[in-house]
Amino acid sequence: MRLLVFLCLLSFACSPNPSSNPDKNSSEETKTIDTKSLSNKRILFFGDSLTAGYGLIDYEMAWPHLVTNRLNAEGFGYSLTNAGISGDTTSGGLGRIDWVLQETPDIFVLELGANDMLRGITPDVTKENLRKMIKKVKAKAPEAKILLIGMIATPNLGKKYANEFNSIYPNLAKEEQVPLVPFLLEKVAAKRKLNQKDGIHPTEEGHVLLADTVYPYLKELAKK
């Protein structure tokens, strides 16, 4: 029930019309490149507002930074690039990924697709864009480990669309043989105190839980 309420809020707050997307004209999340060098090993986080830390006073409180700090506290020693851009779609990601991949990652975390869903983009298009990005990473950095971050559809788009969209991530993970975080917002969905006033973007406390969700998957890749 909480998840259903959250998804309803998501569909209400983020219209499929790009002009009404609250992320569309945000500039604070475009400052996402962290050039601090802790080691030669690097994690590249590639996503939208959830990765960028939309609405946070300090974007370094976003889950990519938190989860990397946690890894380093355990002795892994990774630098990071946060290449999250608010409002980004899989088409937008596909258009900028070559530039981002000028910096070769050891681990590539792919978190895109939510804005495709909010705009009603055909799931097949979203899936193929994600696949093309994964293949670009494999071609540019054959040794890089890839982690796919999943999302689920809002109920207002109908059962058929939801079924097709929700199958994108598990099917693609299986086909491309990459690990999958099934649902990034699992621990914060529909919990008002863990989300900002828009009801969809996590607070700092919420980002801590996003980091908790991703951490076990990322740690497994870091150990390999």
Short mmCIF file of C-alpha atoms in Angstrom, two decimals:
data_model
loop_
_atom_site.label_atom_id
_atom_site.label_comp_id
_atom_site.label_asym_id
_atom_site.label_seq_id
_atom_site.Cartn_x
_atom_site.Cartn_y
_atom_site.Cartn_z
CA MET A 1 0.00 0.00 0.00
CA ARG A 2 2.80 2.43 0.90
CA LEU A 3 4.48 1.68 -2.41
CA LEU A 4 1.25 2.32 -4.32
CA VAL A 5 0.82 5.68 -2.58
CA PHE A 6 4.40 6.60 -3.38
CA LEU A 7 3.99 5.73 -7.03
CA CYS A 8 0.81 7.78 -7.21
CA LEU A 9 2.69 10.75 -5.75
CA LEU A 10 5.44 10.17 -8.26
CA SER A 11 3.04 10.23 -11.17
CA PHE A 12 1.34 13.37 -9.84
CA ALA A 13 4.54 15.28 -9.11
CA CYS A 14 6.42 14.37 -12.29
CA SER A 15 4.28 14.81 -15.37
CA PRO A 16 5.32 12.98 -18.55
CA ASN A 17 5.43 16.47 -20.09
CA PRO A 18 9.11 17.48 -19.98
CA SER A 19 8.20 21.12 -19.37
CA SER A 20 6.59 20.19 -16.05
CA ASN A 21 9.43 17.96 -14.88
CA PRO A 22 10.75 19.51 -11.63
CA ASP A 23 14.24 18.33 -12.55
CA LYS A 24 14.23 19.89 -16.02
CA ASN A 25 15.87 23.23 -15.34
CA SER A 26 17.79 22.39 -12.20
CA SER A 27 21.42 23.49 -12.30
CA GLU A 28 22.67 22.40 -8.89
CA GLU A 29 22.94 18.74 -9.88
CA THR A 30 25.06 19.42 -12.96
CA LYS A 31 28.07 20.02 -10.69
CA THR A 32 28.64 16.33 -10.19
CA ILE A 33 32.22 15.55 -11.11
CA ASP A 34 34.30 14.68 -8.08
CA THR A 35 37.98 14.84 -8.95
CA LYS A 36 39.35 13.77 -5.57
CA SER A 37 41.83 10.97 -6.20
CA LEU A 38 41.91 8.40 -3.44
CA SER A 39 43.45 5.76 -5.66
CA ASN A 40 43.67 4.66 -9.26
CA LYS A 41 40.41 2.71 -8.84
CA ARG A 42 37.26 4.58 -9.78
CA ILE A 43 33.49 4.09 -9.57
CA LEU A 44 31.46 6.01 -12.13
CA PHE A 45 27.83 6.63 -11.17
CA PHE A 46 25.71 7.47 -14.24
CA GLY A 47 22.13 8.53 -13.64
CA ASP A 48 19.44 11.15 -13.13
CA SER A 49 18.29 13.29 -10.17
CA LEU A 50 18.36 10.34 -7.78
CA THR A 51 22.06 9.90 -8.45
CA ALA A 52 22.78 13.63 -8.61
CA GLY A 53 21.25 14.32 -5.20
CA TYR A 54 18.46 16.63 -6.31
CA GLY A 55 17.34 19.05 -3.59
CA LEU A 56 20.10 18.25 -1.12
CA ILE A 57 22.03 21.14 0.41
CA ASP A 58 25.26 19.23 -0.18
CA TYR A 59 25.25 16.86 -3.17
CA GLU A 60 27.99 14.85 -1.47
CA MET A 61 25.21 13.58 0.80
CA ALA A 62 23.76 11.73 -2.20
CA TRP A 63 23.91 7.94 -2.06
CA PRO A 64 26.80 7.51 -4.56
CA HIS A 65 29.10 9.47 -2.25
CA LEU A 66 27.78 7.74 0.87
CA VAL A 67 28.22 4.26 -0.52
CA THR A 68 31.72 5.04 -1.81
CA ASN A 69 32.70 6.47 1.57
CA ARG A 70 31.43 3.29 3.19
CA LEU A 71 33.49 1.13 0.87
CA ASN A 72 36.58 3.20 1.59
CA ALA A 73 36.00 2.99 5.33
CA GLU A 74 36.33 -0.76 4.88
CA GLY A 75 39.61 -0.33 3.07
CA PHE A 76 38.65 -0.57 -0.61
CA GLY A 77 40.00 2.84 -1.63
CA TYR A 78 37.87 4.02 -4.57
CA SER A 79 37.60 7.48 -6.10
CA LEU A 80 34.28 8.39 -7.67
CA THR A 81 32.70 10.32 -10.48
CA ASN A 82 29.08 11.30 -9.90
CA ALA A 83 27.73 11.85 -13.40
CA GLY A 84 24.10 12.24 -12.38
CA ILE A 85 22.05 14.86 -14.27
CA SER A 86 18.57 15.80 -13.10
CA GLY A 87 15.84 15.11 -15.62
CA ASP A 88 18.01 12.81 -17.71
CA THR A 89 16.43 10.05 -19.78
CA THR A 90 18.05 6.97 -21.29
CA SER A 91 18.23 8.83 -24.62
CA GLY A 92 20.00 11.70 -22.91
CA GLY A 93 22.33 9.28 -21.19
CA LEU A 94 23.13 7.55 -24.46
CA GLY A 95 23.95 10.93 -25.96
CA ARG A 96 26.49 11.86 -23.28
CA ILE A 97 27.97 8.53 -22.26
CA ASP A 98 30.89 8.67 -24.71
CA TRP A 99 32.06 11.92 -23.14
CA VAL A 100 31.73 10.50 -19.63
CA LEU A 101 33.63 7.36 -20.60
CA GLN A 102 36.72 9.41 -21.44
CA GLU A 103 37.44 8.62 -17.80
CA THR A 104 37.72 4.83 -17.70
CA PRO A 105 35.92 3.34 -14.66
CA ASP A 106 36.67 0.17 -12.74
CA ILE A 107 33.00 -0.03 -11.74
CA PHE A 108 30.14 1.56 -13.70
CA VAL A 109 26.79 2.06 -11.93
CA LEU A 110 23.88 2.70 -14.34
CA GLU A 111 20.77 4.36 -12.87
CA LEU A 112 18.48 5.64 -15.64
CA GLY A 113 14.96 5.01 -16.89
CA ALA A 114 12.66 6.64 -14.34
CA ASN A 115 12.18 9.75 -16.47
CA ASP A 116 11.50 7.59 -19.52
CA MET A 117 8.69 5.97 -17.59
CA LEU A 118 7.28 9.31 -16.41
CA ARG A 119 7.16 10.51 -19.99
CA GLY A 120 5.52 7.31 -21.22
CA ILE A 121 8.41 6.36 -23.48
CA THR A 122 8.01 2.92 -25.00
CA PRO A 123 9.71 0.36 -22.71
CA ASP A 124 11.42 -1.28 -25.69
CA VAL A 125 13.15 2.03 -26.43
CA THR A 126 14.26 2.41 -22.82
CA LYS A 127 15.57 -1.13 -22.73
CA GLU A 128 17.56 -0.76 -25.94
CA ASN A 129 19.04 2.55 -24.81
CA LEU A 130 20.16 0.91 -21.58
CA ARG A 131 21.56 -2.03 -23.52
CA LYS A 132 23.52 0.27 -25.83
CA MET A 133 25.00 2.08 -22.82
CA ILE A 134 26.04 -1.21 -21.24
CA LYS A 135 27.66 -2.29 -24.50
CA LYS A 136 29.51 1.01 -24.78
CA VAL A 137 30.92 0.50 -21.30
CA LYS A 138 31.97 -3.04 -22.18
CA ALA A 139 33.66 -1.83 -25.35
CA LYS A 140 35.43 1.12 -23.75
CA ALA A 141 36.36 -0.59 -20.49
CA PRO A 142 36.25 -4.37 -20.96
CA GLU A 143 37.51 -4.99 -17.44
CA ALA A 144 34.95 -2.70 -15.80
CA LYS A 145 32.25 -4.24 -13.62
CA ILE A 146 28.73 -2.97 -14.31
CA LEU A 147 25.88 -2.60 -11.81
CA LEU A 148 22.37 -1.92 -13.12
CA ILE A 149 19.94 -0.02 -10.87
CA GLY A 150 16.26 -0.89 -11.30
CA MET A 151 13.08 1.19 -11.14
CA ILE A 152 9.37 0.33 -11.27
CA ALA A 153 6.49 2.00 -13.09
CA THR A 154 3.77 4.23 -11.67
CA PRO A 155 0.23 2.77 -11.68
CA ASN A 156 -1.34 5.59 -13.73
CA LEU A 157 0.34 4.30 -16.88
CA GLY A 158 -1.70 1.11 -16.83
CA LYS A 159 -1.01 -2.54 -16.12
CA LYS A 160 0.29 -3.33 -19.61
CA TYR A 161 2.84 -0.54 -19.58
CA ALA A 162 3.85 -1.32 -15.99
CA ASN A 163 4.43 -4.99 -16.78
CA GLU A 164 6.55 -4.12 -19.80
CA PHE A 165 8.55 -1.45 -17.98
CA ASN A 166 9.07 -3.51 -14.84
CA SER A 167 10.49 -6.37 -16.90
CA ILE A 168 13.17 -4.16 -18.48
CA TYR A 169 15.71 -4.36 -15.68
CA PRO A 170 15.61 -8.05 -14.68
CA ASN A 171 15.52 -9.17 -18.31
CA LEU A 172 18.32 -6.86 -19.36
CA ALA A 173 20.47 -7.84 -16.38
CA LYS A 174 20.06 -11.49 -17.36
CA GLU A 175 20.70 -10.90 -21.05
CA GLU A 176 23.79 -8.75 -20.50
CA GLN A 177 24.96 -10.76 -17.48
CA VAL A 178 25.25 -7.83 -15.09
CA PRO A 179 24.10 -7.69 -11.44
CA LEU A 180 20.90 -5.82 -10.66
CA VAL A 181 19.63 -3.75 -7.74
CA PRO A 182 15.89 -4.49 -8.26
CA PHE A 183 14.45 -1.20 -6.93
CA LEU A 184 16.60 1.71 -5.76
CA LEU A 185 13.80 3.32 -3.72
CA GLU A 186 12.75 0.14 -1.93
CA LYS A 187 13.41 1.48 1.60
CA VAL A 188 12.10 5.02 1.09
CA ALA A 189 9.08 4.68 -1.20
CA ALA A 190 5.92 6.26 0.27
CA LYS A 191 7.63 7.22 3.54
CA ARG A 192 6.94 10.93 3.87
CA LYS A 193 9.69 11.74 6.36
CA LEU A 194 12.29 10.17 4.05
CA ASN A 195 11.31 12.26 1.03
CA GLN A 196 11.41 15.95 0.22
CA LYS A 197 8.30 18.09 -0.13
CA ASP A 198 7.75 16.89 -3.70
CA GLY A 199 7.20 13.41 -2.26
CA ILE A 200 9.58 11.72 -4.67
CA HIS A 201 13.15 12.84 -4.08
CA PRO A 202 14.76 11.41 -0.94
CA THR A 203 16.00 13.55 1.92
CA GLU A 204 19.51 13.17 3.32
CA GLU A 205 18.15 10.47 5.62
CA GLY A 206 16.54 8.82 2.63
CA HIS A 207 19.81 8.82 0.72
CA VAL A 208 21.42 6.95 3.61
CA LEU A 209 18.87 4.19 3.01
CA LEU A 210 19.47 4.27 -0.74
CA ALA A 211 23.14 3.71 0.04
CA ASP A 212 22.15 0.80 2.31
CA THR A 213 20.19 -0.71 -0.58
CA VAL A 214 23.02 -0.46 -3.10
CA TYR A 215 25.95 -1.21 -0.80
CA PRO A 216 25.80 -5.04 -0.70
CA TYR A 217 25.78 -5.24 -4.50
CA LEU A 218 28.56 -2.71 -4.90
CA LYS A 219 30.70 -4.36 -2.24
CA GLU A 220 30.52 -7.68 -4.09
CA LEU A 221 31.82 -6.00 -7.23
CA ALA A 222 34.53 -4.13 -5.33
CA LYS A 223 35.82 -7.43 -3.90
CA LYS A 224 36.29 -9.03 -7.31
#
